[in-house]
Structure formats: C-alpha cells, structure tokens
Short mmCIF file of the N, C-alpha and C atoms (twelve columns), coordinates in Angstrom:
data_MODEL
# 
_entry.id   MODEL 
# 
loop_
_atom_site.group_PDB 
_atom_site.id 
_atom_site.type_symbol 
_atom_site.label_atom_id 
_atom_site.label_alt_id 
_atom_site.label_comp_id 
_atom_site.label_asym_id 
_atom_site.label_seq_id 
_atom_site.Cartn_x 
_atom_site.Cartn_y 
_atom_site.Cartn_z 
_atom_site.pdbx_PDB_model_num 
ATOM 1   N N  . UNK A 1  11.406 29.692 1.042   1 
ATOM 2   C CA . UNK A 1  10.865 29.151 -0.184  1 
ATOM 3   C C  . UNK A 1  10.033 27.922 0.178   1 
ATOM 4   N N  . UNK A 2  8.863  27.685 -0.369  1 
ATOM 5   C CA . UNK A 2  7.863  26.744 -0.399  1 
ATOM 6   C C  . UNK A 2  7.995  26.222 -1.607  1 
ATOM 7   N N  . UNK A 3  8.235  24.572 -1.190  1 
ATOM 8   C CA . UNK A 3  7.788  24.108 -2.622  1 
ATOM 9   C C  . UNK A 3  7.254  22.898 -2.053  1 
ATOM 10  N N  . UNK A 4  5.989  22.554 -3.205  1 
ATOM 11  C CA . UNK A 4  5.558  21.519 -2.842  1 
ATOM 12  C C  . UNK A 4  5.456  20.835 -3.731  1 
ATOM 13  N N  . UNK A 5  5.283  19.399 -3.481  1 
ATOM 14  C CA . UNK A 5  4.720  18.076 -4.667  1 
ATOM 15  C C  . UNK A 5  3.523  17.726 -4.805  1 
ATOM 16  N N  . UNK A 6  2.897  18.110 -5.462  1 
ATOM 17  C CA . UNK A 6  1.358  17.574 -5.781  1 
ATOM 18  C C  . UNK A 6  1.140  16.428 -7.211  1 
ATOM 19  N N  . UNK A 7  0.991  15.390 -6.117  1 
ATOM 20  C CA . UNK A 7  0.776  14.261 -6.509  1 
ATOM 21  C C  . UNK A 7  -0.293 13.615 -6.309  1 
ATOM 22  N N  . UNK A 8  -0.707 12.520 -6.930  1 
ATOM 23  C CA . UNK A 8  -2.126 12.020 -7.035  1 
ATOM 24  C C  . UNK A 8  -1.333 10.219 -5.664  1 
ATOM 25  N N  . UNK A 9  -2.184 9.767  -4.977  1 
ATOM 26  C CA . UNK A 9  -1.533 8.959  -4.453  1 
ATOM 27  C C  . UNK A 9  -1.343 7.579  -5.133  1 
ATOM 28  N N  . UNK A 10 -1.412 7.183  -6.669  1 
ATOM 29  C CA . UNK A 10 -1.146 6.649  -7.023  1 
ATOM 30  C C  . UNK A 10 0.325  6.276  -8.674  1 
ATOM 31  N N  . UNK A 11 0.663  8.005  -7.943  1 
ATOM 32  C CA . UNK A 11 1.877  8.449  -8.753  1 
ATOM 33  C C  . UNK A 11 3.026  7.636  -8.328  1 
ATOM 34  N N  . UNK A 12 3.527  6.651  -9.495  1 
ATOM 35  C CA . UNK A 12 4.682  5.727  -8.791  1 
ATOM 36  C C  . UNK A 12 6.116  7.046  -9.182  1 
ATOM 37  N N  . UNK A 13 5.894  8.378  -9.528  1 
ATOM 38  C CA . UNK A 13 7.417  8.719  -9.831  1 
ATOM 39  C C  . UNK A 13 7.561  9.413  -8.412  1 
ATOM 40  N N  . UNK A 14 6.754  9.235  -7.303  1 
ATOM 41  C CA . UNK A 14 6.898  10.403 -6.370  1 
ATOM 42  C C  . UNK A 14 8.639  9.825  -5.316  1 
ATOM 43  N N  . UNK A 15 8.706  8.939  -5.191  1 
ATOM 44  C CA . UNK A 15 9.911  8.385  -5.100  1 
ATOM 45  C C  . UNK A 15 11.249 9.112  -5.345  1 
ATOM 46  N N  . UNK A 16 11.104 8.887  -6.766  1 
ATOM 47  C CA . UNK A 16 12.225 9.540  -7.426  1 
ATOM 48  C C  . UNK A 16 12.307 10.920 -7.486  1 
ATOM 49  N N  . UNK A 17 11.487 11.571 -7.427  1 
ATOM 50  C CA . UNK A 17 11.331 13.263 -7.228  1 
ATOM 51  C C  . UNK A 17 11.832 13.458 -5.519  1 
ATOM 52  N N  . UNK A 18 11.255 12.587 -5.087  1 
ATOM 53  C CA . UNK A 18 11.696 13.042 -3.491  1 
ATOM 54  C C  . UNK A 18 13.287 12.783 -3.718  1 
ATOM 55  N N  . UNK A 19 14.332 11.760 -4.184  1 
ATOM 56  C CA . UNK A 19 15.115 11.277 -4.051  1 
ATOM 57  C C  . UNK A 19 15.752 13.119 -4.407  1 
ATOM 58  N N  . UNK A 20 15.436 13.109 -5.331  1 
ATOM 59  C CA . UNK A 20 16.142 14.501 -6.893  1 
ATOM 60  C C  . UNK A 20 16.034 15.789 -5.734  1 
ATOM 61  N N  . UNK A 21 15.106 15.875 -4.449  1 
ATOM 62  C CA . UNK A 21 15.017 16.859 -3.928  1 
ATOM 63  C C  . UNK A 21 15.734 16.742 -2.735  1 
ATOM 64  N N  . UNK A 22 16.369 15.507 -2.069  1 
ATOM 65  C CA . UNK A 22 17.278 15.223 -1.244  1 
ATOM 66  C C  . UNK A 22 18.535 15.542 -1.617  1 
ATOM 67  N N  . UNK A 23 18.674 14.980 -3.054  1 
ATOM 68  C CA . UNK A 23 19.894 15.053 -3.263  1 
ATOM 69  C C  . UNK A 23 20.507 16.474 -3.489  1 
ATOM 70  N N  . UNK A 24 19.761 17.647 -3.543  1 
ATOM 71  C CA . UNK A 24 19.692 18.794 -3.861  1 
ATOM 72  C C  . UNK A 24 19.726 19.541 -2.853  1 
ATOM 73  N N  . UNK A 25 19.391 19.593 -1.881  1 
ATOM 74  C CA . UNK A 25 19.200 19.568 -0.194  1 
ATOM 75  C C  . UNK A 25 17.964 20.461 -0.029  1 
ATOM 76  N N  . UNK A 26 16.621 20.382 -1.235  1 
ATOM 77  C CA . UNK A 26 15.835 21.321 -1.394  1 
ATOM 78  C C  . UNK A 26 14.503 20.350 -0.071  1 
ATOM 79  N N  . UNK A 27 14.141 21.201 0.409   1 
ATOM 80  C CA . UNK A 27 13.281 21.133 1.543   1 
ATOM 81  C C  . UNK A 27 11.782 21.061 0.829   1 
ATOM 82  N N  . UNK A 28 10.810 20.177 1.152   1 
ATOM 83  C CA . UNK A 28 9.534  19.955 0.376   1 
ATOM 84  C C  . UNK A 28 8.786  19.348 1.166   1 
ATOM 85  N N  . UNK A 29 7.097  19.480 0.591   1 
ATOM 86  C CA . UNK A 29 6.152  19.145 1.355   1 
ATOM 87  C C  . UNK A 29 5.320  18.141 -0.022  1 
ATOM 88  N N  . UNK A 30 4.720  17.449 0.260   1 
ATOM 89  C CA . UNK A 30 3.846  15.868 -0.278  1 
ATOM 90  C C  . UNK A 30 2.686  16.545 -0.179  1 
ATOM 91  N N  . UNK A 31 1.463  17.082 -0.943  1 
ATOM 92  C CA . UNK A 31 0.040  16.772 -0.916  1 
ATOM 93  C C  . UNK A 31 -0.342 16.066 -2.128  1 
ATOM 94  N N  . UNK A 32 -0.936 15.403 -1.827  1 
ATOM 95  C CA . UNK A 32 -2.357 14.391 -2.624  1 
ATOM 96  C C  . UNK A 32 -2.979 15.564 -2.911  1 
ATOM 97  N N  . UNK A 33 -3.266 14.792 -4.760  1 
ATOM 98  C CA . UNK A 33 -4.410 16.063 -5.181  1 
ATOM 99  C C  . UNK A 33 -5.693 15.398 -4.726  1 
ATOM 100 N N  . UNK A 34 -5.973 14.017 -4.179  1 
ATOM 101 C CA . UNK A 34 -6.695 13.488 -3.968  1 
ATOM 102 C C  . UNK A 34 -7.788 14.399 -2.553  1 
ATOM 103 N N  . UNK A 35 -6.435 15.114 -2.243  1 
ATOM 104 C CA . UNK A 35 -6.751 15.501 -0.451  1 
ATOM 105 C C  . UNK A 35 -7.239 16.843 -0.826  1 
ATOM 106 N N  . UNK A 36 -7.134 17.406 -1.981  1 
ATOM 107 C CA . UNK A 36 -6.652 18.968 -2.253  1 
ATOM 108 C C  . UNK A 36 -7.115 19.331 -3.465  1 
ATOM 109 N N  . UNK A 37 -8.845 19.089 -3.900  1 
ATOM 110 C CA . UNK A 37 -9.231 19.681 -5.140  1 
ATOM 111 C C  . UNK A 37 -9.010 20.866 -5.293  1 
ATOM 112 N N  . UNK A 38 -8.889 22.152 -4.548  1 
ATOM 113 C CA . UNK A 38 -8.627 23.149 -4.568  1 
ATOM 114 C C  . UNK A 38 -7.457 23.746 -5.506  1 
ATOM 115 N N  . UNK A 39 -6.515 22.893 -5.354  1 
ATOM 116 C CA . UNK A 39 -5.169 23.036 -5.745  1 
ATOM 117 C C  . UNK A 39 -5.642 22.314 -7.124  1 
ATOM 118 N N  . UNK A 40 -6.131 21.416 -7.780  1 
ATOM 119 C CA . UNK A 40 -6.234 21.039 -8.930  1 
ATOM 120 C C  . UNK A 40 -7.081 22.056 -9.482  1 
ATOM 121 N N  . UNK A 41 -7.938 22.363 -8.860  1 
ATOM 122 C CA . UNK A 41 -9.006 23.370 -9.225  1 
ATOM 123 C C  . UNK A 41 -8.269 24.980 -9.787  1 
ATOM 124 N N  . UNK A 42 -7.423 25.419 -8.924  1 
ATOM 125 C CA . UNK A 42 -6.653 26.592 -8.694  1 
ATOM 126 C C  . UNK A 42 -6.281 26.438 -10.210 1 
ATOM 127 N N  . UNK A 43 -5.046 25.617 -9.720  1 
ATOM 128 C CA . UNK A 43 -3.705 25.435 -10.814 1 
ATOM 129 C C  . UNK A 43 -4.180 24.865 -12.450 1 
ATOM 130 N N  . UNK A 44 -5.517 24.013 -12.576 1 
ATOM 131 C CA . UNK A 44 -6.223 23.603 -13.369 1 
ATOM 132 C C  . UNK A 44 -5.078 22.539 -13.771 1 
ATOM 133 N N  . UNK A 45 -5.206 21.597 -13.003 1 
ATOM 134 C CA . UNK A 45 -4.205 20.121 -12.806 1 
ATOM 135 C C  . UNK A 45 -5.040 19.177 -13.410 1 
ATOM 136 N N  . UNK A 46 -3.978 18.254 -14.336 1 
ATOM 137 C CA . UNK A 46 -4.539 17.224 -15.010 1 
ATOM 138 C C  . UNK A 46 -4.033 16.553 -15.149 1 
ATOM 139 N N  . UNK A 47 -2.737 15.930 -14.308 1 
ATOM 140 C CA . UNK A 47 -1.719 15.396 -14.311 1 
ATOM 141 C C  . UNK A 47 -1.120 14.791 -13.384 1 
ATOM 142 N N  . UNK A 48 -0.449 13.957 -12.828 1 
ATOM 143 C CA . UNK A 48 0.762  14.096 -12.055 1 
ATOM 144 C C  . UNK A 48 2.163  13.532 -12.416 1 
ATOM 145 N N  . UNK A 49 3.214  14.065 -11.919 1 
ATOM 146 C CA . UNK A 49 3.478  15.166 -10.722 1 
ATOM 147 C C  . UNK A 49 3.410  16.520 -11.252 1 
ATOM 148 N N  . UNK A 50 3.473  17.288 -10.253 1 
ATOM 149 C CA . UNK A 50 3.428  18.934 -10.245 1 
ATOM 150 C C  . UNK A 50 4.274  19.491 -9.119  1 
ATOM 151 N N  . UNK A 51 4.990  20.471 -9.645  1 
ATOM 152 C CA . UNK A 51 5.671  20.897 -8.642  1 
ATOM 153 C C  . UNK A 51 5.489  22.465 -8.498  1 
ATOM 154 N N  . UNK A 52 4.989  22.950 -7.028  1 
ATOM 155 C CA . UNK A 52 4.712  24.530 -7.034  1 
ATOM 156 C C  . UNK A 52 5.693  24.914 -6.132  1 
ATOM 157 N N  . UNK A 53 5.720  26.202 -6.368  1 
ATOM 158 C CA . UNK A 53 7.045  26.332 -5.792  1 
ATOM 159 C C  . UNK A 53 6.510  28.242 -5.302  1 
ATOM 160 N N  . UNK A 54 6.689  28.234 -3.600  1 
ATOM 161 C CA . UNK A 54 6.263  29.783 -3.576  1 
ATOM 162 C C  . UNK A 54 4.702  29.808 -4.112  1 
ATOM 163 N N  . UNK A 55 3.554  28.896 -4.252  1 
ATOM 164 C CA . UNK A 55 2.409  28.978 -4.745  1 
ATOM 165 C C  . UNK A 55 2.250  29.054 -6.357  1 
ATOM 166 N N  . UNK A 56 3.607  28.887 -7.050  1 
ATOM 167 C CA . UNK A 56 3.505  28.916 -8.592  1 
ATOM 168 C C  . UNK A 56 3.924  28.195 -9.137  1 
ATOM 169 N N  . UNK A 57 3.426  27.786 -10.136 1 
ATOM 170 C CA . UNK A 57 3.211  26.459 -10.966 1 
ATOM 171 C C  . UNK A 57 4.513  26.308 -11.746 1 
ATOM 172 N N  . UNK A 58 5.254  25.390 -10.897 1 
ATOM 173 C CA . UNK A 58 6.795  25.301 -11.943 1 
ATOM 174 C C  . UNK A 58 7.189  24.413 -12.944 1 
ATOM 175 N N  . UNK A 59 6.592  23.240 -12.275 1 
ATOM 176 C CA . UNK A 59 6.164  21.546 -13.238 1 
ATOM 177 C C  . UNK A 59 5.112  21.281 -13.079 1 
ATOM 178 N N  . UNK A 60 5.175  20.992 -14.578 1 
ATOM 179 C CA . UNK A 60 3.977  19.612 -14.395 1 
ATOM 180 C C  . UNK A 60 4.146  18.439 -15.378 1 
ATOM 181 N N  . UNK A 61 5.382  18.175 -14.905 1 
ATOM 182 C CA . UNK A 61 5.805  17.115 -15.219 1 
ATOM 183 C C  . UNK A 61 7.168  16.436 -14.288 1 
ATOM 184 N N  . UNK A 62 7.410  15.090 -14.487 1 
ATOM 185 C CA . UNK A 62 9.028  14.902 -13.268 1 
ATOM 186 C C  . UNK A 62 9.591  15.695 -13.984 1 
ATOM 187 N N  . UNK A 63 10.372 16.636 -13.319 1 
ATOM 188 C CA . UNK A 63 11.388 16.893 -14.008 1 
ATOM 189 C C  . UNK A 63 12.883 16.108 -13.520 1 
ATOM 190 N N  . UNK A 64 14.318 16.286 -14.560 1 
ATOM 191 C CA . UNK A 64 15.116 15.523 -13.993 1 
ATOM 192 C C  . UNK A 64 15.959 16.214 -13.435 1 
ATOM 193 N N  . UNK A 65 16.905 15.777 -12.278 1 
ATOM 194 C CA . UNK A 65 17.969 16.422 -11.145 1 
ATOM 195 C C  . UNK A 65 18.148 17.551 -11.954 1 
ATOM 196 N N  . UNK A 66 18.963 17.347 -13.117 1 
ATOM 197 C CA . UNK A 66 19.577 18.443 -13.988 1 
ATOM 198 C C  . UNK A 66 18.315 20.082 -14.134 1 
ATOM 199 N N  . UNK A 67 17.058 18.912 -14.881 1 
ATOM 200 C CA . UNK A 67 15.788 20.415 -14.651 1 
ATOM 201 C C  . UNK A 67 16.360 21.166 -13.342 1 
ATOM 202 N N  . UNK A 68 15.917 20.236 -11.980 1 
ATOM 203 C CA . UNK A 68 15.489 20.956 -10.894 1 
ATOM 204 C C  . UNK A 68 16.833 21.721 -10.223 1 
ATOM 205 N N  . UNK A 69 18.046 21.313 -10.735 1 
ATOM 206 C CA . UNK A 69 19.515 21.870 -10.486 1 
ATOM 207 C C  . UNK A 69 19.203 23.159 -11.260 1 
ATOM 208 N N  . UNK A 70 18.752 23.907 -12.248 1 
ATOM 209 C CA . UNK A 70 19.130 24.703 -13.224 1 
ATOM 210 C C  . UNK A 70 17.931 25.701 -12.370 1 
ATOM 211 N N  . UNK A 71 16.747 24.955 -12.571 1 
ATOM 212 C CA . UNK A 71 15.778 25.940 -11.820 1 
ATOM 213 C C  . UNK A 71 15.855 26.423 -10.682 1 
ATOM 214 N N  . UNK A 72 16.547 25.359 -9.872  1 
ATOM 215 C CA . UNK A 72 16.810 26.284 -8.911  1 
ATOM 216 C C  . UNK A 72 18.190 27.384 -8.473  1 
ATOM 217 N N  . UNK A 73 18.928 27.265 -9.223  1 
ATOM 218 C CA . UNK A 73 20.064 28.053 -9.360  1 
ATOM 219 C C  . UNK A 73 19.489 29.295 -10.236 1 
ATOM 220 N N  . UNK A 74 18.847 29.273 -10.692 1 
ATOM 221 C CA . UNK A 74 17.881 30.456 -11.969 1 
ATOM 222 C C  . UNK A 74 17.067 31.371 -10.464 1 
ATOM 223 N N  . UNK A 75 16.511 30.553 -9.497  1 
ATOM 224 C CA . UNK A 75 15.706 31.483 -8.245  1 
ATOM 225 C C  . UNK A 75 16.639 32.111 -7.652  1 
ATOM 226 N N  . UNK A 76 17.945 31.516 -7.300  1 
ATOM 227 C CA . UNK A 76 18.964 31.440 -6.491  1 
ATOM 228 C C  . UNK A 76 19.112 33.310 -6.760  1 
ATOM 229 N N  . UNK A 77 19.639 33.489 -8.405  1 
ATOM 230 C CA . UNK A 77 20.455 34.464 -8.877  1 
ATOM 231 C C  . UNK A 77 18.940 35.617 -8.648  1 
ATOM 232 N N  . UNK A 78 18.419 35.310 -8.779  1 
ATOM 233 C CA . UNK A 78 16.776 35.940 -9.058  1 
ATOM 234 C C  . UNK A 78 16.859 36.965 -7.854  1 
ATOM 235 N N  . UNK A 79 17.516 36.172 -6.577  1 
ATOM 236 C CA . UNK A 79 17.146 36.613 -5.361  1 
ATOM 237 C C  . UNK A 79 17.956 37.374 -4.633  1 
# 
C-alpha cells in the first residue's frame, strides 16, 4: 500500500498528520504540491492536506487518528 501526503510546504498541519500516521504504524511518503503540479493537476487539488492512498484520492482534508483508524481498518477487511 502507497500512501502519500500531499502538502503544500507551507501546511503547518503536516506535523500532526505525520504524528496520526506513526502512531498507527502506517508507512508514508511527504510530496510538496509545490514540487508536483501534476498531482494537483491530476487530482484537481485546491487545498492542503491531501491524502492518496494506492494513487486515490482519500482526503482532502486532516483527517483525525479516529478518521484514519476506521479507514484504514475499512482497506484492511477490503483485502
């Protein structure tokens, strides 16, 4: 599973999302939409944060531990 954070580099929640994905023991990657119009372009991003997950658009917004606990137990059973 791929998931990534697409954030703008002046997103102060990216912190706390990393924290919510430690504490979860979920494995993640950091791009700047700054670095990556493509991905704003793609996904048609107007925001940050965003979270894709597997190349699909899961947030776009922080979500909280509890969101990202539920969603990912929802892939878990999926799979």
């Amino acid at each position: 599973m791929r998931v990534q954070l697409l954030v703008t580099k002046t997103d102060f929640t990216v912190a706390n999302i990393e924290r919510e994905f430690r504490d979860l023991g979920i494995g993640y990657q950091v791009n700047y939409l700054e670095d990556h119009p493509e991905l704003v372009s793609r996904h048609n991003l107007r925001h940050s944060p965003n979270i894709l997950i597997d190349g699909e658009l899961a947030f776009q917004h922080q979500p909280t531990e509890t969101e990202l606990k539920a969603y990912f137990q929802q892939l878990k059973q999926r799979h």
